[in-house]
Amino acid sequence: DIAAAEAAAKRIAAAGFRDWFVIRDGEDARAVALGLYRNEASAQERATALREAGFAVETVPVGAGPARHWLDVSVPAGFDAADTQRRIETPGQPVDCGALAEPEPVAP
């Protein structure tokens, strides 16, 4: 019930955590939201801190809109990042990543 969510929020605040909000309506009513994060790593870092403080935490994606994905890429010497960015900035157009640059072999 909402009283339990409010009590949990008070314990969270007493433990020194800020940026929480008791959800009162909708599908997630009676939950305590603990902030919005730019990326999953930041959310997981906060979740770990809360778990270490003794709270049961679940991280879930929120918001409408397209999913966002990150890629870490190794590129060859001489790779022109600005040119590549120009070539992939056309919204809604598929990108053949293999055509952007030939990868250099990575030493084991």
CSV table of C-alpha atoms in Angstrom, one decimal:
chain,number,residue,atom,x,y,z
A,1,ASP,CA,0.0,0.0,0.0
A,2,ILE,CA,1.0,3.6,-0.3
A,3,ALA,CA,1.9,3.8,3.4
A,4,ALA,CA,4.5,1.1,3.0
A,5,ALA,CA,6.0,3.0,0.1
A,6,GLU,CA,6.1,6.2,2.1
A,7,ALA,CA,7.8,4.3,5.0
A,8,ALA,CA,10.3,2.8,2.6
A,9,ALA,CA,11.0,6.3,1.2
A,10,LYS,CA,11.6,7.6,4.8
A,11,ARG,CA,14.1,4.8,5.4
A,12,ILE,CA,15.9,5.6,2.1
A,13,ALA,CA,16.1,9.3,3.0
A,14,ALA,CA,17.4,8.5,6.5
A,15,ALA,CA,20.1,6.4,4.9
A,16,GLY,CA,21.3,9.6,3.1
A,17,PHE,CA,19.9,8.9,-0.4
A,18,ARG,CA,18.2,11.8,-2.2
A,19,ASP,CA,16.2,12.1,-5.5
A,20,TRP,CA,13.5,9.6,-4.6
A,21,PHE,CA,9.8,9.9,-5.4
A,22,VAL,CA,6.8,7.8,-4.1
A,23,ILE,CA,4.7,6.8,-7.2
A,24,ARG,CA,1.1,7.1,-6.3
A,25,ASP,CA,-0.7,6.4,-9.6
A,26,GLY,CA,-0.5,4.1,-12.6
A,27,GLU,CA,1.1,0.7,-13.2
A,28,ASP,CA,3.9,1.4,-10.7
A,29,ALA,CA,1.8,2.8,-7.9
A,30,ARG,CA,3.2,2.1,-4.4
A,31,ALA,CA,6.8,2.0,-5.6
A,32,VAL,CA,9.6,4.4,-4.8
A,33,ALA,CA,11.4,5.8,-7.9
A,34,LEU,CA,15.1,6.5,-7.1
A,35,GLY,CA,16.1,8.8,-10.0
A,36,LEU,CA,16.6,8.9,-13.7
A,37,TYR,CA,20.0,8.2,-15.2
A,38,ARG,CA,21.7,9.0,-18.5
A,39,ASN,CA,23.0,5.5,-18.9
A,40,GLU,CA,22.6,2.0,-17.4
A,41,ALA,CA,26.0,2.1,-15.8
A,42,SER,CA,25.0,5.1,-13.6
A,43,ALA,CA,21.7,3.4,-12.7
A,44,GLN,CA,23.5,0.2,-11.7
A,45,GLU,CA,26.1,2.1,-9.7
A,46,ARG,CA,23.2,3.7,-7.7
A,47,ALA,CA,21.5,0.4,-7.4
A,48,THR,CA,24.6,-1.2,-5.9
A,49,ALA,CA,24.9,1.6,-3.3
A,50,LEU,CA,21.3,1.1,-2.3
A,51,ARG,CA,21.7,-2.7,-2.1
A,52,GLU,CA,24.8,-2.2,0.0
A,53,ALA,CA,22.7,-0.1,2.4
A,54,GLY,CA,20.3,-3.0,2.7
A,55,PHE,CA,17.5,-2.0,0.2
A,56,ALA,CA,15.9,-4.3,-2.3
A,57,VAL,CA,16.4,-2.6,-5.7
A,58,GLU,CA,15.3,-3.2,-9.2
A,59,THR,CA,16.5,-1.2,-12.2
A,60,VAL,CA,14.0,-0.8,-15.0
A,61,PRO,CA,14.1,1.3,-18.2
A,62,VAL,CA,11.6,4.1,-18.3
A,63,GLY,CA,10.2,6.6,-20.7
A,64,ALA,CA,8.8,6.5,-24.2
A,65,GLY,CA,11.0,6.9,-27.2
A,66,PRO,CA,13.5,4.9,-29.1
A,67,ALA,CA,15.9,2.6,-27.3
A,68,ARG,CA,19.5,4.0,-27.2
A,69,HIS,CA,22.5,1.8,-27.7
A,70,TRP,CA,26.2,2.4,-27.2
A,71,LEU,CA,29.1,0.9,-29.1
A,72,ASP,CA,32.8,0.9,-28.2
A,73,VAL,CA,34.8,0.6,-31.4
A,74,SER,CA,38.5,0.1,-32.1
A,75,VAL,CA,39.4,1.9,-35.3
A,76,PRO,CA,42.5,1.9,-37.5
A,77,ALA,CA,45.1,4.7,-37.5
A,78,GLY,CA,43.9,7.6,-39.7
A,79,PHE,CA,40.3,6.9,-39.1
A,80,ASP,CA,38.3,10.1,-39.8
A,81,ALA,CA,35.7,10.3,-37.0
A,82,ALA,CA,34.1,13.5,-38.3
A,83,ASP,CA,33.6,12.1,-41.8
A,84,THR,CA,32.1,8.9,-40.3
A,85,GLN,CA,29.7,10.9,-38.1
A,86,ARG,CA,28.5,12.9,-41.1
A,87,ARG,CA,27.8,9.6,-43.0
A,88,ILE,CA,25.8,8.1,-40.2
A,89,GLU,CA,23.7,11.1,-39.1
A,90,THR,CA,20.8,10.5,-41.5
A,91,PRO,CA,17.9,9.5,-39.3
A,92,GLY,CA,16.1,6.4,-40.3
A,93,GLN,CA,18.7,5.2,-42.7
A,94,PRO,CA,20.5,1.9,-42.2
A,95,VAL,CA,24.2,2.0,-41.7
A,96,ASP,CA,26.6,-0.7,-43.0
A,97,CYS,CA,29.2,-0.5,-40.3
A,98,GLY,CA,31.5,-2.7,-42.3
A,99,ALA,CA,31.7,-0.1,-45.0
A,100,LEU,CA,32.8,2.6,-42.6
A,101,ALA,CA,36.3,1.3,-42.0
A,102,GLU,CA,38.2,-1.9,-42.2
A,103,PRO,CA,39.2,-3.0,-38.7
A,104,GLU,CA,42.9,-3.6,-37.8
A,105,PRO,CA,43.7,-6.9,-36.4
A,106,VAL,CA,43.9,-6.9,-32.6
A,107,ALA,CA,46.9,-8.5,-31.0
A,108,PRO,CA,45.9,-11.1,-28.4
